[in-house]
Coordinates of C-alpha atoms and ligand atoms in Angstrom, one line a residue:
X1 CA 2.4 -46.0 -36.9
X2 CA 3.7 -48.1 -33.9
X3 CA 7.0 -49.4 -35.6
X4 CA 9.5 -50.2 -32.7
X5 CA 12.5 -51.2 -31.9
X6 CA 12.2 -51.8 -28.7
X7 CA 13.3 -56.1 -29.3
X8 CA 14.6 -55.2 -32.9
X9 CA 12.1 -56.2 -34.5
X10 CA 10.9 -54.2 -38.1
X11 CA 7.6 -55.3 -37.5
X12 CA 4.3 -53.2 -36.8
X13 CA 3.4 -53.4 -32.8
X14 CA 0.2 -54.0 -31.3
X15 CA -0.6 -50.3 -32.7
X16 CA -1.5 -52.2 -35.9
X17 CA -4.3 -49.7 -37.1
X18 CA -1.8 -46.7 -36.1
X19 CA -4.0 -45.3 -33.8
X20 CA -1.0 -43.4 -32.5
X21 CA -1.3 -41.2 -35.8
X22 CA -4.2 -39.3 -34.0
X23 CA -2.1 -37.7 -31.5
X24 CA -0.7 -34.5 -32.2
X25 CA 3.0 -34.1 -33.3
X26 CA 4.1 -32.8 -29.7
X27 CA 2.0 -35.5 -28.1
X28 CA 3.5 -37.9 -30.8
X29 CA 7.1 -36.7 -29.8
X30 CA 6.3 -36.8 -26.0
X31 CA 5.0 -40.5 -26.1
X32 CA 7.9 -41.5 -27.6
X33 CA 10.4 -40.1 -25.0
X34 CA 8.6 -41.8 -22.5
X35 CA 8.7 -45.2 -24.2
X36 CA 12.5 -44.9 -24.9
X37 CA 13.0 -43.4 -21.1
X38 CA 10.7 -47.0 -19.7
X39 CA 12.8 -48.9 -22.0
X40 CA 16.1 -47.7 -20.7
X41 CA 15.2 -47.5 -17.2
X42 CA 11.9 -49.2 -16.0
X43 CA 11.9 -52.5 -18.5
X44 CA 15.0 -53.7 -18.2
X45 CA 14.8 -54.1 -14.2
X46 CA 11.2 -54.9 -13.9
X47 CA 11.6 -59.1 -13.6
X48 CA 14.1 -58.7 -11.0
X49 CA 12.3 -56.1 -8.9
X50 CA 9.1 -58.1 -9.3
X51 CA 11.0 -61.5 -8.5
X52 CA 12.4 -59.4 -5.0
X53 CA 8.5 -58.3 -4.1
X54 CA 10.4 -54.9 -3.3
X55 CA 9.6 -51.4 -4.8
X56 CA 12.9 -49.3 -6.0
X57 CA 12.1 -46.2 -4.4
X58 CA 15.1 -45.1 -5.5
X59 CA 13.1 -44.4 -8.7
X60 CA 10.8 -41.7 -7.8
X61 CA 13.4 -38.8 -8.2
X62 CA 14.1 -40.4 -11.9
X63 CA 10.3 -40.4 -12.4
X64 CA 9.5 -36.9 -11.2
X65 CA 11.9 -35.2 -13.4
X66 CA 10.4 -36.9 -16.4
X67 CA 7.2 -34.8 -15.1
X68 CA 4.2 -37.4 -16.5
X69 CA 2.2 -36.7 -13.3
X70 CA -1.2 -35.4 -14.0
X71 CA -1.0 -35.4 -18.2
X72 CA -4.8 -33.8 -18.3
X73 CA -5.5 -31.7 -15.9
X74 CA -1.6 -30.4 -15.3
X75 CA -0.3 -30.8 -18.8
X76 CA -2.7 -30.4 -21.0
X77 CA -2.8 -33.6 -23.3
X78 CA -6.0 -35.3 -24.7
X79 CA -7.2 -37.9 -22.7
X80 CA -5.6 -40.0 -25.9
X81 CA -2.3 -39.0 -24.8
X82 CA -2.7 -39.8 -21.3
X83 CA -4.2 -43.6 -22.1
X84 CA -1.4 -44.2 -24.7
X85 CA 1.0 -43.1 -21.6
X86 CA 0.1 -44.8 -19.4
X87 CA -0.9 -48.4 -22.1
X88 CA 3.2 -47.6 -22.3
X89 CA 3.7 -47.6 -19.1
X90 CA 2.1 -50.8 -18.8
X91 CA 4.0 -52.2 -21.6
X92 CA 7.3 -51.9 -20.0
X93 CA 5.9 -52.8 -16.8
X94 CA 2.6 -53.2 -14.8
X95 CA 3.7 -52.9 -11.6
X96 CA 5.3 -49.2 -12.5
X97 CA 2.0 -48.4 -14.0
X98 CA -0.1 -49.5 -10.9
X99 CA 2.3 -47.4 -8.9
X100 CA 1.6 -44.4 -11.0
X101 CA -1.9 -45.2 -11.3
X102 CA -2.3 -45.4 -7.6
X103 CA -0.2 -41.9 -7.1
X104 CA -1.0 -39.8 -10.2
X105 CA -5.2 -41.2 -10.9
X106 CA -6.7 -42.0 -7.2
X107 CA -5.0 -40.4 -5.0
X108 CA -4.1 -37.0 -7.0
X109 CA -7.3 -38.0 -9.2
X110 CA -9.2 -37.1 -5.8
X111 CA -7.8 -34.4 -5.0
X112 CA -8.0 -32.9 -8.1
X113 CA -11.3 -33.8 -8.2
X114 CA -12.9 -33.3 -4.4
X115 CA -10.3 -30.7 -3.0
X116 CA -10.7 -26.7 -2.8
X117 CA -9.1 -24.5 -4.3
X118 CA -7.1 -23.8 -0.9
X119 CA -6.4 -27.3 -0.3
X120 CA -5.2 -27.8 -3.9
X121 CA -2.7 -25.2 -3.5
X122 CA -1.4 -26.6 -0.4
X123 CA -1.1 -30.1 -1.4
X124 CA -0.3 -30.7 -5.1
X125 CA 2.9 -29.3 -6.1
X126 CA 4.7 -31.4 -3.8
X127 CA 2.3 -34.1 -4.7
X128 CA 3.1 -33.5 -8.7
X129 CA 7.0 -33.1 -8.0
X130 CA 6.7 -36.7 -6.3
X131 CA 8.2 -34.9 -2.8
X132 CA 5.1 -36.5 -1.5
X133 CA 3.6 -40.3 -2.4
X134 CA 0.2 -41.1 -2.2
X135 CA -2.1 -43.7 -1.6
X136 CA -6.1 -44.0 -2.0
X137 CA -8.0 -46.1 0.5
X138 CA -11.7 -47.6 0.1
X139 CA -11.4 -51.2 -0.1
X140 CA -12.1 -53.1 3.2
X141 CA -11.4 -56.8 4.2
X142 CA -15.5 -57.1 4.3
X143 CA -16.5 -54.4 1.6
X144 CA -14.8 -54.8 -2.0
X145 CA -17.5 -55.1 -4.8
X146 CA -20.2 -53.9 -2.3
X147 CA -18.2 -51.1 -0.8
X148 CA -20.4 -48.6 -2.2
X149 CA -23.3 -48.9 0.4
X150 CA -20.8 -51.2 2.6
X151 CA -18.5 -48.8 3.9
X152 CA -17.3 -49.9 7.5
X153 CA -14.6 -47.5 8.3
X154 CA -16.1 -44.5 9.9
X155 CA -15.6 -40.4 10.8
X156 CA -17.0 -38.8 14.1
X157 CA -16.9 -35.2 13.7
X158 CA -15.3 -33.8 17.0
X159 CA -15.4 -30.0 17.4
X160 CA -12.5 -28.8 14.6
X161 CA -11.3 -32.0 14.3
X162 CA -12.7 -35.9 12.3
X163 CA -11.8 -39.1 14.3
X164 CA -11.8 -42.4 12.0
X165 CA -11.4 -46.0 12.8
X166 CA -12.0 -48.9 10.7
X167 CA -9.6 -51.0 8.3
X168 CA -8.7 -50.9 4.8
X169 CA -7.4 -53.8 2.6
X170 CA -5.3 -53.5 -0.5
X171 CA -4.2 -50.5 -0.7
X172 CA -1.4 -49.2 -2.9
X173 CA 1.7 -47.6 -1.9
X174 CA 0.7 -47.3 1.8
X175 CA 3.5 -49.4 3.2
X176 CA 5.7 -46.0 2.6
X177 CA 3.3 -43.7 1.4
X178 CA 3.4 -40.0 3.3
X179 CA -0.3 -39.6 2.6
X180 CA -3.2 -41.9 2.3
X181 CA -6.8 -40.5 1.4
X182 CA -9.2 -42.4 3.2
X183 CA -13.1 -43.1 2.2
X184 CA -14.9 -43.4 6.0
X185 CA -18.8 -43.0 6.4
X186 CA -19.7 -39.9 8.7
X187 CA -21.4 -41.2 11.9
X188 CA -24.1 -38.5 11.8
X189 CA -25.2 -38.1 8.2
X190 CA -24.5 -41.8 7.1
X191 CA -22.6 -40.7 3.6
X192 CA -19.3 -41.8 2.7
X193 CA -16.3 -38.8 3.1
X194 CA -12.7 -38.2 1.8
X195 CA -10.0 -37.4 4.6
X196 CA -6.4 -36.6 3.7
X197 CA -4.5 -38.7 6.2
X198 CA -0.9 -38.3 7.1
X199 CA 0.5 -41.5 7.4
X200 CA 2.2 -40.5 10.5
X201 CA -0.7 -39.8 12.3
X202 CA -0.9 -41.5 15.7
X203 CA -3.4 -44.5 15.5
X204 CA -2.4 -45.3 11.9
X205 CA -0.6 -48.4 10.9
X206 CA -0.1 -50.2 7.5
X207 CA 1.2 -53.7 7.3
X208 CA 2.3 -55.1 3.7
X209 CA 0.3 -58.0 2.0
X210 CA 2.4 -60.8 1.2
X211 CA 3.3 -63.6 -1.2
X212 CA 0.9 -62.1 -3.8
X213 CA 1.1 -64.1 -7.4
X214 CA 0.8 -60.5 -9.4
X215 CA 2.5 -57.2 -9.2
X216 CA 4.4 -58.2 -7.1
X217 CA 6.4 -55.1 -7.0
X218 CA 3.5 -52.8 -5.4
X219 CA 3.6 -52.7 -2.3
X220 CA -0.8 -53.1 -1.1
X221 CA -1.4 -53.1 2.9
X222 CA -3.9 -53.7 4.9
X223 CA -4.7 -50.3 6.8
X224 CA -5.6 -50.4 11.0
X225 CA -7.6 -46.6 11.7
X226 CA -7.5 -46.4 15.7
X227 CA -8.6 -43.0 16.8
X228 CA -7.0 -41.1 14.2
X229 CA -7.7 -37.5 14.7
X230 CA -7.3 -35.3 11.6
X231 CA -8.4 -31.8 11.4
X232 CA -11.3 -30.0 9.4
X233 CA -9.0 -28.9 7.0
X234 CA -7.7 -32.5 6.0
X235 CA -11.5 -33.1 5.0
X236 CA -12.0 -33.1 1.6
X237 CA -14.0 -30.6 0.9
X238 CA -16.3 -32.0 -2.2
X239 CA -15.9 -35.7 -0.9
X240 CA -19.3 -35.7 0.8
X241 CA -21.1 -39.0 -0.9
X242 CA -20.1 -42.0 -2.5
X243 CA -21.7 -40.5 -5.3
X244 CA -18.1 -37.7 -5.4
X245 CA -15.8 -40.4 -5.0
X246 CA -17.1 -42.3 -8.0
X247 CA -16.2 -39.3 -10.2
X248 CA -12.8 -40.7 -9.9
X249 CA -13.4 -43.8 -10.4
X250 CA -14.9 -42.7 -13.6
X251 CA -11.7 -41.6 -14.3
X252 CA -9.5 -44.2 -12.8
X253 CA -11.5 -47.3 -14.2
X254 CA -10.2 -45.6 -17.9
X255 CA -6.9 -46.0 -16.7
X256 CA -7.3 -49.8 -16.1
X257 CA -8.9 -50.4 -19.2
X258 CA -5.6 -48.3 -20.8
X259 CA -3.9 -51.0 -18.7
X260 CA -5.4 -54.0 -20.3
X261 CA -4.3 -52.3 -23.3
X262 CA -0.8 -52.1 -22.5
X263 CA -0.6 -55.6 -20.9
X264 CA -2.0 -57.0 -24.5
X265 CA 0.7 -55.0 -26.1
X266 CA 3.5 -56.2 -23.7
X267 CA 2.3 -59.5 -24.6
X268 CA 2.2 -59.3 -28.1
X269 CA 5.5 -57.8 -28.3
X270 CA 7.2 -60.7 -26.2
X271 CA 5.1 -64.1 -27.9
X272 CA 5.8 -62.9 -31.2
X273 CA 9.3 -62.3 -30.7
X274 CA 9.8 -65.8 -29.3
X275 CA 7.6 -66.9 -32.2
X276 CA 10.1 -65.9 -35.0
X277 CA 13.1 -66.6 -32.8
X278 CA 12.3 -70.3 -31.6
X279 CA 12.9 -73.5 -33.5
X280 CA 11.2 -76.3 -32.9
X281 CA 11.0 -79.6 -36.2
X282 CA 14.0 -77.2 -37.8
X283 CA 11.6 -74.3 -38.6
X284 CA 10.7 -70.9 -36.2
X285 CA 7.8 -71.5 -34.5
X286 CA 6.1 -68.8 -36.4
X287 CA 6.0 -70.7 -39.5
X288 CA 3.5 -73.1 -38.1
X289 CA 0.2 -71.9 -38.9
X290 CA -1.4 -72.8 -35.1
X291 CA 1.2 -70.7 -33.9
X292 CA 0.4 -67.6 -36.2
X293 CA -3.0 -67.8 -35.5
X294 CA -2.5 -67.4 -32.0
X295 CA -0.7 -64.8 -32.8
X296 CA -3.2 -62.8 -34.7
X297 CA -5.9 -63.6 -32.4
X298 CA -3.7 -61.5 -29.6
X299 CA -3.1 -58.6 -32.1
X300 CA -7.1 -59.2 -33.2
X301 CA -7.8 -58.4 -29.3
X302 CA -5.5 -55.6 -28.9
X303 CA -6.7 -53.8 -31.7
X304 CA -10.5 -54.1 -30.6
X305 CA -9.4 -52.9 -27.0
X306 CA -7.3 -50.1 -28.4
X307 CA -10.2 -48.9 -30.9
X308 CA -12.7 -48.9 -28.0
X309 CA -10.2 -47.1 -25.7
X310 CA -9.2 -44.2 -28.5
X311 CA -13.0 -43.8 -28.9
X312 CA -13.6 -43.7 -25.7
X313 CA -10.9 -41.5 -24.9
X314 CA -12.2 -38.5 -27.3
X315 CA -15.6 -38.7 -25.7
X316 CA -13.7 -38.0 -22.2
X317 CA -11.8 -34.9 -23.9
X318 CA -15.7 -33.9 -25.2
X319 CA -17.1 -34.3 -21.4
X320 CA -19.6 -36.9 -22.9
X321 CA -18.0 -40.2 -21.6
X322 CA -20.8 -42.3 -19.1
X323 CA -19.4 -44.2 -16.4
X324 CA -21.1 -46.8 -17.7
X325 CA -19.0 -46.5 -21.1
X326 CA -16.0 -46.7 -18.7
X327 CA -17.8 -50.1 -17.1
X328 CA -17.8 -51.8 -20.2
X329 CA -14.2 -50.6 -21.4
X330 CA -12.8 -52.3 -18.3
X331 CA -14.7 -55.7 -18.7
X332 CA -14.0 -55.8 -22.2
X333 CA -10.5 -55.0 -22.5
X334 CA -9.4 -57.1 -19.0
X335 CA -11.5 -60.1 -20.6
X336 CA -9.6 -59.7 -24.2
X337 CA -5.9 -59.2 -22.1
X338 CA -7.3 -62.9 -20.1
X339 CA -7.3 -64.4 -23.6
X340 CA -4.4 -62.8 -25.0
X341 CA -2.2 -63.4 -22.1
X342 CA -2.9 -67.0 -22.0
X343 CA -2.5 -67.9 -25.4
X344 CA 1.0 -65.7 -25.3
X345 CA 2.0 -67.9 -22.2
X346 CA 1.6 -70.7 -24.2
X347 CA 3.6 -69.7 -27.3
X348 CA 6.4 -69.5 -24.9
X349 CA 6.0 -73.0 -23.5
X350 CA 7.6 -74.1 -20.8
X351 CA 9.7 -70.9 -20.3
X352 CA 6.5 -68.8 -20.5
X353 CA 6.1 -69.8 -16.8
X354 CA 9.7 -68.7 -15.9
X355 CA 10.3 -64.6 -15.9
X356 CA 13.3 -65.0 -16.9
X357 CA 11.4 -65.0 -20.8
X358 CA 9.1 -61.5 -19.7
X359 CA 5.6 -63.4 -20.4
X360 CA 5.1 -65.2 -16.7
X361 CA 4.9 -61.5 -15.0
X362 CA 2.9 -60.2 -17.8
X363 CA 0.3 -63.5 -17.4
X364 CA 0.5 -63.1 -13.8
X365 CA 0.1 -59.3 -13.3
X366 CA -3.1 -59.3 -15.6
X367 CA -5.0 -61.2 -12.6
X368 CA -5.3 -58.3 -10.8
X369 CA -5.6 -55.6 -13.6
X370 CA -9.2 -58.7 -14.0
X371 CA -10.1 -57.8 -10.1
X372 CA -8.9 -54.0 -9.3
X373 CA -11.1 -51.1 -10.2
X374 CA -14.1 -53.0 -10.2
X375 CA -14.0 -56.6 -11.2
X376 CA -15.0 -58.0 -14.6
X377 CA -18.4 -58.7 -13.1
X378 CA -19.0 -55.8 -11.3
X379 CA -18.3 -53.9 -14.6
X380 CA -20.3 -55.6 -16.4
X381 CA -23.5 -55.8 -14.3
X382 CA -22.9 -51.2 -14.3
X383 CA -23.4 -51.6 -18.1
X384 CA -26.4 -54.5 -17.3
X385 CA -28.2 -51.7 -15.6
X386 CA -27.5 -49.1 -17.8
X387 CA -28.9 -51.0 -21.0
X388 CA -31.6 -52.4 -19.4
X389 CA -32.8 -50.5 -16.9
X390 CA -32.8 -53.2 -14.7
X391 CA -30.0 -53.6 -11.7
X392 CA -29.2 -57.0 -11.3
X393 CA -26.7 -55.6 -7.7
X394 CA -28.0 -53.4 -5.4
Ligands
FAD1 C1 -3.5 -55.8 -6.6 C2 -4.6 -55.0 -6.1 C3 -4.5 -53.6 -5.8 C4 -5.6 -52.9 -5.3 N1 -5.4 -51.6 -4.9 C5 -6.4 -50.9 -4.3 C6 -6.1 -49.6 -3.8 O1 -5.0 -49.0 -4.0 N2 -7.1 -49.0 -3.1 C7 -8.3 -49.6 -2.9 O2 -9.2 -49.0 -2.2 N3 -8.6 -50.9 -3.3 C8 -7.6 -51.5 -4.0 N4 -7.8 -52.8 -4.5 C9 -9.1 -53.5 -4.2 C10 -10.0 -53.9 -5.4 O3 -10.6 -52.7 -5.9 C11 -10.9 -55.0 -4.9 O4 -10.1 -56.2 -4.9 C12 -12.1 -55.2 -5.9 O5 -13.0 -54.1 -5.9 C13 -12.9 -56.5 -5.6 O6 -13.2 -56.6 -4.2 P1 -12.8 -57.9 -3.5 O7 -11.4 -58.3 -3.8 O8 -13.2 -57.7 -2.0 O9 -13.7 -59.1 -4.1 P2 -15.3 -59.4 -3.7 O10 -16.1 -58.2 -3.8 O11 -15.3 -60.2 -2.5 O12 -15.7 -60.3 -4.9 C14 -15.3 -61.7 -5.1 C15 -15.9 -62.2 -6.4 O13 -17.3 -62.2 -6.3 C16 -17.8 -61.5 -7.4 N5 -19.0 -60.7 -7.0 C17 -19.2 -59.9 -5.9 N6 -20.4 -59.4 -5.9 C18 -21.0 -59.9 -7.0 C19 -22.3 -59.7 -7.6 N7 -23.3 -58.9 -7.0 N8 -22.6 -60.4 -8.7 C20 -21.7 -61.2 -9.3 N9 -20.5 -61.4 -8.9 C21 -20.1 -60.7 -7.7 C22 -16.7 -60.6 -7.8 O14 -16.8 -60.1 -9.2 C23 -15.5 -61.4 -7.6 O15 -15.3 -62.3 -8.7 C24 -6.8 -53.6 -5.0 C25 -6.9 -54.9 -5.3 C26 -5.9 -55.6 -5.8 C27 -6.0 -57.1 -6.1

């Protein structure tokens, strides 16, 4: 079971129904050596890098040589593994996980997904060994929820070579990223492709989004594609329809929902140690009843989300898992981490709008783990259709 010691506290985690036990005793090993290597190194900077709105790149040699990149398909693991990995990850800090879930699910996820063979084995091991960064690029400033059939950014085939132009907003890591896949609709058959785009490409420029309220440690941009040439061979060559990229967003929407996991965790862990540490009328605050009900009602959620997560989770390792299981993972678990967040934020009182007390970043970061990947709606109108028959978004 989840006992940790992370705060020194004996107490069960947000693991409360062990669901940890189902791992394997390598997995079970390896999860743990990444939760005491994010404890050590990630978690204990993660306010101040946040507060600064600047990423420490000087932690990407520290993360590839703990090797988590691509868990499934790499490593090996269950697809339980990889969501308790990366709920971990979360735990100790959502910004880190949002920069590995940029990296290691979209823009490795596509590749590993829509690549050949060929360009697999010219791209990934220096993408695995973290030599190269990635960043994955399909949001525009006019197409988010409707991006699907709104695609604005577009590819003109050119003898060997595509030339795009459009914009992209939001997207991860491309302020210092060395690649950027970018989603652009081909000119002559109308269907959105995937180009690998070197970020040094003439006509290419990424500007930083500022003064965000959450994660503030990713670094999104806003993308400018004038007359970038790239060559056949940077096409992807099974990104030929929206219909291919959504096989990563399949994928990728999991990982968010794993997120909302983590994020309830985090906040579980930090409201109930303030709980049993804080006096208020000469007593802890977790002897007042109001208080511990809050309490439980954030474990109550967590556990739900986890359950429906580890669940879902063995489907994916079975190849049964519908993207519109993954739909209602993500608006489920991001509306349970709303609720739990808030009520942790007010546990903490005042201080729980300060990060100097860990809940603030954790309250503030889940607004965007609520929008990315879908928002709540979006999800939950792909699970509308898919129980009803009926699609209420075209
Ligand atoms: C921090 C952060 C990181 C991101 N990283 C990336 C990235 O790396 N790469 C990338 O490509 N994108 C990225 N995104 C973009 C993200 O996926 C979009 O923000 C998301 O898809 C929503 O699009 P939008 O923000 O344009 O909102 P809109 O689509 O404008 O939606 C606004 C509101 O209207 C609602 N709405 C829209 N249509 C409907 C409808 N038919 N019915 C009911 N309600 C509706 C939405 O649910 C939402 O509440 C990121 C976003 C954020 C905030």
């Amino acid at each position: 079971m989840g006992i940790i010691d992370v705060d020194n506290l004996p107490y069960p985690d947000g693991d409360f129904y062990a669901f940890e036990d189902l791992l394997t005793d390598k997995e079970r090993d390896r999860l743990h050596e990444i939760r005491a290597w994010l404890a050590a190194e990630v978690k204990p900077h993660a306010a101040d890098w946040w507060n600064a709105g600047e990423f420490p790149h000087h932690m990407i040699p520290k993360v590839a040589e703990l090797d988590v990149m691509s868990p499934v398909y790499r490593q090996g693991y269950s697809n339980l593994f990889a969501g308790l990995c990366h709920a971990e990850m979360t735990r100790a800090d959502t910004s880190f996980a949002t920069f590995m879930g940029v990296h290691d699910g979209l823009f490795t996820g596509s590749i590993e997904a829509l690549a050949s063979e060929e360009q697999k084995a010219a791209w990934l091991p220096d993408i695995y060994a973290m030599k190269k960064i990635g960043a994955f690029g399909l949001t525009e400033p006019l197409g988010g929820s409707d991006v699907a059939g709104g695609t604005r950014t577009t590819a003109r085939r050119d003898g060997d070579n595509w030339i795009l132009n459009g914009e992209k907003r939001w997207i991860g890591n491309a302020t210092f990223s060395d690649w950027v896949v970018i989603y652009a609709r081909d000119l002559e058959d109308n269907q959105v492709k995937g180009f690998m785009v070197d970020t040094k490409t003439p006509g290419y420029s990424a500007t930083k989004i500022e003064n965000k309220i959450a994660l503030r440690t990713v670094q999104n941009a806003d993308i400018v594609l004038d007359n970038v040439v790239v060559g056949d061979e940077f096409h992807l060559k099974g990104a030929n329809s929206f219909r291919d990229t959504n096989k990563v967003l399949k994928v990728t929407r999991l990982a968010v929902a794993w997120q909302a996991v983590g994020q309830q965790m985090a906040a579980f862990d930090v409201a109930r140690k303030y709980a049993v540490e804080r006096k208020q009328f000469g007593k802890p605050l977790a002897s007042f009843q109001l208080v511990q009900e809050q309490l439980v009602k954030i474990l109550g959620n967590t556990v739900s989300s986890l359950g429906m997560m580890v669940r879902l989770a063995q489907l994916e390792d079975l190849g049964q898992a519908k993207d519109e299981q993954s739909a209602l993972a993500k608006a489920f678990t991001t509306a349970r981490m709303r609720e739990s967040v808030a009520l942790g934020r007010s546990i903490l009182g005042g201080n729980g709008i300060v990060t100097d007390y860990g809940m603030a970043k954790i309250f503030a970061d889940a607004e965007a783990i609520y929008s990315y990947e879908g928002t709540y709606e979006i999800n939950t109108l792909v699970t509308g259709r898919a129980i009803t028959g009926v699609a209420a978004f075209v």
